[in-house]
Coordinates of C-alpha atoms in Angstrom, one line a residue:
M1 CA 0.0 0.0 0.0
R2 CA 1.4 3.4 -1.1
T3 CA 1.4 6.4 1.3
T4 CA 1.8 10.1 0.5
D5 CA 4.2 12.2 2.4
T6 CA 2.5 15.6 3.1
S7 CA 5.2 17.1 5.2
N8 CA 6.7 19.1 2.3
Q9 CA 3.3 20.6 0.9
A10 CA 3.2 24.5 0.5
G11 CA 0.8 26.6 2.7
F12 CA 0.4 29.8 4.8
T13 CA 1.6 29.9 8.3
L14 CA -0.3 31.6 11.1
I15 CA 2.2 34.5 11.1
E16 CA 1.7 35.1 7.4
I17 CA -2.1 35.1 7.9
M18 CA -1.9 37.6 10.8
V19 CA 0.4 39.9 8.7
A20 CA -2.0 39.8 5.8
V21 CA -5.0 40.6 8.0
T22 CA -3.1 43.5 9.6
I23 CA -2.2 45.0 6.3
S24 CA -5.8 44.7 5.0
G25 CA -7.1 46.3 8.1
L26 CA -4.7 49.3 7.7
V27 CA -5.8 49.7 4.1
F28 CA -9.5 49.6 5.0
L29 CA -8.9 52.0 7.9
G30 CA -7.1 54.5 5.7
A31 CA -9.9 54.2 3.1
F32 CA -12.6 54.9 5.7
G33 CA -10.6 57.8 7.1
V34 CA -10.4 59.4 3.7
I35 CA -14.1 58.9 3.1
G36 CA -14.9 60.3 6.6
A37 CA -12.7 63.3 6.0
G38 CA -14.5 63.9 2.7
V39 CA -17.9 63.7 4.3
N40 CA -16.9 66.1 7.1
T41 CA -15.5 68.5 4.6
Q42 CA -18.6 68.4 2.6
M43 CA -20.8 69.0 5.7
F44 CA -18.5 71.9 6.8
V45 CA -18.6 73.5 3.3
R46 CA -22.3 73.1 3.1
E47 CA -22.9 74.7 6.5
M48 CA -20.6 77.6 5.7
S49 CA -22.3 78.2 2.4
D50 CA -25.7 78.1 4.1
A51 CA -24.5 80.8 6.5
G52 CA -23.2 82.8 3.5
R53 CA -26.7 82.7 1.9
Q54 CA -28.6 83.3 5.1
G55 CA -27.0 86.7 5.9
P56 CA -27.9 88.3 2.5
A57 CA -31.3 86.7 2.6
I58 CA -32.0 88.3 6.0
L59 CA -30.8 91.7 4.8
S60 CA -32.8 91.5 1.6
Q61 CA -36.0 90.9 3.5
L62 CA -35.4 93.6 6.0
T63 CA -34.4 96.0 3.3
A64 CA -37.6 95.3 1.4
D65 CA -39.6 96.1 4.6
L66 CA -37.8 99.4 5.0
N67 CA -38.0 100.4 1.3
N68 CA -41.8 100.2 1.7
A69 CA -42.1 101.9 5.1
A70 CA -45.3 103.9 5.5
F71 CA -45.9 107.3 7.0
Y72 CA -49.1 106.4 8.9
N73 CA -51.2 108.9 10.8
F74 CA -50.9 107.4 14.3
Q75 CA -51.6 109.5 17.4
D76 CA -48.4 111.4 18.4
N77 CA -46.7 110.3 15.1
V78 CA -45.8 106.9 16.5
F79 CA -45.2 105.0 13.3
F80 CA -41.5 104.3 13.5
F81 CA -39.4 103.2 16.5
G82 CA -35.8 102.2 16.5
K83 CA -34.1 101.4 19.8
K84 CA -30.6 100.6 20.8
Q85 CA -29.8 97.7 23.1
E86 CA -26.3 96.8 24.1
G87 CA -25.1 93.3 24.8
G88 CA -21.8 91.9 26.0
S89 CA -18.5 93.4 24.8
E90 CA -19.2 95.3 21.5
A91 CA -22.3 93.3 20.5
R92 CA -25.6 95.1 19.8
F93 CA -29.1 93.6 20.0
D94 CA -31.1 96.5 18.5
Q95 CA -34.8 96.3 17.7
I96 CA -36.9 98.2 15.1
H97 CA -40.6 98.6 14.7
F98 CA -42.5 100.3 11.9
V99 CA -45.4 100.1 9.4
T100 CA -44.8 98.9 5.9
H101 CA -46.8 98.7 2.6
R102 CA -45.7 95.1 2.0
N103 CA -48.7 92.8 1.7
S104 CA -49.2 90.3 4.6
L105 CA -50.3 86.9 3.4
A106 CA -52.8 85.0 5.6
A107 CA -53.9 87.9 7.7
D108 CA -56.1 85.5 9.7
P109 CA -54.6 82.0 10.3
D110 CA -58.2 80.6 10.5
L111 CA -58.9 81.8 7.0
S112 CA -55.6 81.1 5.4
G113 CA -56.4 77.4 4.9
E114 CA -59.3 78.3 2.6
N115 CA -58.5 81.7 1.1
D116 CA -55.4 83.8 1.1
V117 CA -56.1 87.1 2.9
F118 CA -54.0 90.1 2.1
S119 CA -53.5 93.3 4.0
P120 CA -52.1 96.4 2.3
L121 CA -50.5 97.8 5.5
T122 CA -48.6 95.6 7.9
E123 CA -47.0 96.3 11.3
V124 CA -43.5 94.8 11.3
S125 CA -40.9 94.4 14.0
W126 CA -37.4 92.9 14.0
I127 CA -36.2 91.9 17.4
L128 CA -33.7 89.6 19.1
R129 CA -34.3 87.2 22.0
R130 CA -31.9 85.0 24.0
G131 CA -31.1 81.7 22.3
E132 CA -28.8 78.8 23.2
G133 CA -25.3 79.4 24.4
E134 CA -23.9 82.7 23.2
F135 CA -26.3 83.0 20.3
Y136 CA -29.4 85.1 19.9
Q137 CA -32.6 84.4 17.9
L138 CA -33.6 87.0 15.3
A139 CA -37.4 87.1 14.9
R140 CA -39.7 89.0 12.7
R141 CA -43.1 90.1 14.0
E142 CA -45.9 90.7 11.5
S143 CA -49.4 92.0 12.2
P144 CA -51.8 92.6 9.3
Y145 CA -54.1 94.7 11.5
V146 CA -52.8 98.2 11.9
D147 CA -54.2 99.7 15.1
D148 CA -53.4 102.2 17.8
K149 CA -50.7 99.9 19.1
P150 CA -48.4 99.4 16.2
F151 CA -45.7 97.6 18.2
Q152 CA -47.8 94.9 19.8
G153 CA -49.7 91.8 18.7
G154 CA -49.3 89.8 15.5
Y155 CA -47.3 86.7 14.8
Y156 CA -43.6 86.0 15.3
R157 CA -41.4 84.0 12.9
L158 CA -37.9 82.8 13.6
I159 CA -35.5 84.1 11.0
S160 CA -32.1 82.9 12.4
D161 CA -30.9 81.3 15.7
R162 CA -27.2 82.0 15.1
V163 CA -27.1 85.8 15.4
L164 CA -24.2 87.3 17.4
S165 CA -24.9 91.0 16.9
F166 CA -27.6 93.1 15.2
K167 CA -26.8 96.8 15.0
I168 CA -29.0 99.4 13.3
Q169 CA -28.2 103.1 12.8
Y170 CA -30.3 105.9 11.3
T171 CA -29.7 109.2 9.5
G172 CA -32.1 111.8 8.1
W173 CA -34.1 114.9 8.9
D174 CA -35.1 116.0 12.3
L175 CA -38.4 117.9 12.1
G176 CA -38.6 118.3 15.8
F177 CA -42.2 117.2 16.2
G178 CA -43.5 116.8 19.7
T179 CA -41.0 119.3 21.2
D180 CA -41.4 123.0 21.9
D181 CA -37.7 123.8 21.6
E182 CA -36.3 125.3 18.5
P183 CA -33.7 123.3 16.6
A184 CA -30.2 123.9 18.1
E185 CA -27.7 125.7 16.0
P186 CA -24.8 123.7 14.8
E187 CA -21.6 124.3 16.8
E188 CA -19.5 124.5 13.6
E189 CA -20.6 125.8 10.2
V190 CA -20.8 123.1 7.6
E191 CA -19.6 124.1 4.2
D192 CA -21.9 123.7 1.2
G193 CA -21.4 120.3 -0.5
D194 CA -20.4 118.5 2.7
E195 CA -22.4 115.2 2.3
T196 CA -21.1 113.6 5.5
L197 CA -23.9 111.5 7.1
V198 CA -24.4 111.6 10.8
W199 CA -25.6 108.1 12.0
E200 CA -27.7 107.9 15.1
D201 CA -28.3 104.8 17.3
E202 CA -32.0 105.5 17.8
W203 CA -34.9 107.0 15.8
I204 CA -38.3 107.7 17.3
S205 CA -40.9 109.3 15.0
K206 CA -42.7 110.8 17.9
T207 CA -39.9 113.4 18.3
K208 CA -38.4 113.2 14.8
G209 CA -41.6 113.7 13.0
C210 CA -40.7 111.7 9.9
L211 CA -39.0 108.6 8.6
P212 CA -35.3 108.3 8.5
S213 CA -33.7 108.9 5.2
A214 CA -31.5 105.8 5.4
V215 CA -31.0 102.8 7.8
K216 CA -27.6 101.1 8.1
I217 CA -27.8 97.4 9.2
E218 CA -24.8 95.5 10.5
L219 CA -25.4 91.7 11.0
L220 CA -23.0 89.3 12.6
I221 CA -24.0 85.7 12.1
A222 CA -22.3 82.3 12.8
P223 CA -22.6 79.2 10.6
D224 CA -24.5 76.2 12.1
V225 CA -21.6 73.7 12.1
D226 CA -21.8 70.6 14.2
P227 CA -19.1 70.8 16.9
D228 CA -18.3 67.1 16.3
V229 CA -17.5 67.9 12.7
M230 CA -15.3 70.8 13.9
R231 CA -13.4 68.5 16.3
R232 CA -12.9 65.8 13.6
M233 CA -11.5 68.4 11.3
Q234 CA -9.2 69.5 14.0
V235 CA -10.1 73.2 13.8
N236 CA -8.6 74.6 17.0
K237 CA -10.8 77.7 17.1
R238 CA -13.9 78.8 18.8
L239 CA -17.0 78.4 16.7
T240 CA -17.8 82.1 16.7
Q241 CA -14.5 82.9 15.0
L242 CA -16.0 81.6 11.8
E243 CA -18.6 84.3 12.0
K244 CA -19.7 86.3 8.9
S245 CA -20.3 90.0 9.0
Y246 CA -22.7 91.9 6.7
I247 CA -23.3 95.6 6.3
H248 CA -26.1 97.1 4.2
I249 CA -27.7 100.5 3.9
A250 CA -31.5 100.7 3.0
L251 CA -33.2 103.9 1.7
L252 CA -36.6 104.9 2.9
P253 CA -39.5 106.9 1.4
Q254 CA -39.2 110.6 2.3
F255 CA -41.8 113.0 3.6
R256 CA -40.8 116.5 4.4
E257 CA -42.3 119.3 6.5
G258 CA -44.1 121.8 4.3
L259 CA -45.2 119.3 1.7
P260 CA -48.9 118.7 1.5
T261 CA -48.4 115.0 1.2
I262 CA -47.0 114.7 4.7
R263 CA -50.6 114.3 6.0
E264 CA -52.6 113.8 2.9
T265 CA -50.7 110.5 2.3
A266 CA -52.2 109.1 5.4
N267 CA -55.6 110.8 5.3
W268 CA -56.3 110.8 1.5
D269 CA -60.0 110.0 0.8
G270 CA -59.3 108.8 -2.7
T271 CA -60.8 111.8 -4.4
I272 CA -58.9 113.1 -7.4
R273 CA -59.4 116.9 -7.6
E274 CA -59.4 118.4 -11.1
P275 CA -56.8 121.2 -11.6
Q276 CA -58.1 124.7 -12.0
N277 CA -57.0 127.0 -14.9
T278 CA -57.2 130.4 -13.2
G279 CA -53.8 131.9 -13.9
P280 CA -52.8 134.3 -16.7
G281 CA -51.4 131.4 -18.7
A282 CA -48.9 131.3 -21.6
A283 CA -51.2 133.1 -24.0
G284 CA -51.8 135.9 -21.6
A285 CA -48.2 136.2 -20.7
R286 CA -47.4 136.7 -24.4
G287 CA -50.0 139.5 -24.7
Q288 CA -52.3 137.3 -26.8
G289 CA -55.1 136.8 -24.4
R290 CA -58.8 137.5 -25.2
G291 CA -59.7 141.1 -25.1
G292 CA -62.9 140.6 -23.1
E293 CA -63.2 140.5 -19.4
N294 CA -62.9 137.2 -17.6
G295 CA -61.8 135.4 -20.8
D296 CA -64.8 136.2 -23.0
P297 CA -64.5 133.9 -26.0
N298 CA -66.4 136.3 -28.3
A299 CA -64.0 139.2 -27.7
P300 CA -61.3 140.0 -30.2
R301 CA -57.8 138.6 -29.7
G302 CA -54.9 140.7 -28.8
G303 CA -55.4 143.8 -26.7
G304 CA -54.9 144.5 -23.1
P305 CA -51.9 146.0 -21.4
G306 CA -49.4 143.2 -21.9
G307 CA -52.2 140.6 -22.2
R308 CA -52.6 140.6 -18.5
G309 CA -54.8 142.8 -16.4
Q310 CA -58.6 142.6 -16.6
P311 CA -59.1 143.4 -20.3
G312 CA -56.8 140.8 -21.9
Q313 CA -56.7 138.2 -19.1
A314 CA -56.4 134.9 -20.8
G315 CA -57.8 132.6 -18.1
G316 CA -59.9 134.9 -15.9
P317 CA -61.1 133.9 -12.5
Q318 CA -63.4 131.4 -14.1
N319 CA -62.4 127.8 -15.1
A320 CA -62.8 128.7 -18.8
N321 CA -61.2 127.1 -21.8
P322 CA -62.1 129.6 -24.6
G323 CA -60.7 128.8 -27.9
G324 CA -60.0 125.2 -27.0
S325 CA -61.6 122.0 -28.3
P326 CA -64.3 120.1 -26.3
N327 CA -61.9 117.3 -25.5
Q328 CA -59.5 119.6 -23.7
S329 CA -61.3 119.2 -20.4
V330 CA -59.9 115.7 -20.3
N331 CA -56.4 117.0 -20.5
N332 CA -56.7 119.8 -18.0
F333 CA -53.9 118.4 -15.8
L334 CA -51.4 118.1 -18.7
N335 CA -52.4 121.5 -20.0
Q336 CA -51.9 123.1 -16.7
L337 CA -48.4 121.6 -16.5
R338 CA -47.6 123.0 -20.0
G339 CA -49.2 126.3 -19.1
S340 CA -51.4 126.2 -22.2
S341 CA -55.1 125.4 -22.7
G342 CA -56.3 127.0 -26.0
G343 CA -56.9 130.6 -25.6
G344 CA -57.5 130.4 -21.9
S345 CA -54.6 128.5 -20.4
G346 CA -53.7 128.2 -16.7
G347 CA -50.5 129.4 -15.0
G348 CA -48.2 126.5 -15.5
L349 CA -44.6 125.8 -16.2
N350 CA -44.3 128.3 -19.0
Q351 CA -44.2 131.1 -16.5
L352 CA -41.2 129.5 -14.9
F353 CA -39.3 129.3 -18.2
Q354 CA -40.5 132.6 -19.7
G355 CA -40.3 134.5 -16.5
G356 CA -43.9 135.8 -17.0
G357 CA -42.6 138.4 -19.5
N358 CA -44.9 140.2 -21.8
R359 CA -44.5 140.8 -25.5
P360 CA -45.1 144.4 -26.6
P361 CA -48.0 144.9 -28.9
R362 CA -47.3 145.1 -32.6

């Protein structure tokens, strides 16, 4: 009987197997490390880019609110209120309240499920409240019902929970409403052409009497990065050192003292009043008005001392349009601006350009 000697057959020893397993483990460990680092980097970049988009989006919405700010006829002119609030170190946690013309969707939550309800005027507030850790929550208040308490009520919506500072400054006219003191004289005379803006930390319409001309917004926001991701990436910095700062200036609608629109804007009843042609007009200024009194259409043309005065007044005290076509009543407004309405035009822009001069009779 033949037997086979197996003592000289080739094979792996235990040591060789252990070395192979160790090498394979190191290779897989390195591969997983590279994959993990790539995932962490992707998450970090995504969070940083989200923070980069969040800041401009916040400023865009606040700017849109300010661009449509309304001059509303509240009691004591309380329609705009910007207040300074200081936090730790140099941080600011300001708040701002005003009325805006932006439409408010779903004025009543009970009705919003069935029909969208819009409000042409909206009370808006931007405020900060304490959040987690060293962060603050930026919230926007919106009330579609404008009442005698423009800074209360409504619904709050969280805008960001990673805000570190929210600073607002104002510049504009000071009409001095609500005070009996006369405006103080400047200590130093400012030369003409000096356009340096003076920024104030607060703006209260009750004493200012108007909206600010411009609002400067400074926002400091931190990215929402997972601390574990930060540690795995070995970033030996505080999370707030990755903060992003944004500065933007928003312009507001302007109403000035002495303009009739400062109150009519809030109290306008919707009636469009037709312009009146009662001035001497362009024809009268050129000495070509009707010769009759009060713009008589049957009187001969020419005459009158310089075309003005009683005999030769083009328009007369009446709202006449002698010499014009029947359709000219439709264009009274444009004719008044041009200073011409047939033979009986109103005092318009021609007097400004011609100086109201008279042409001597030929």
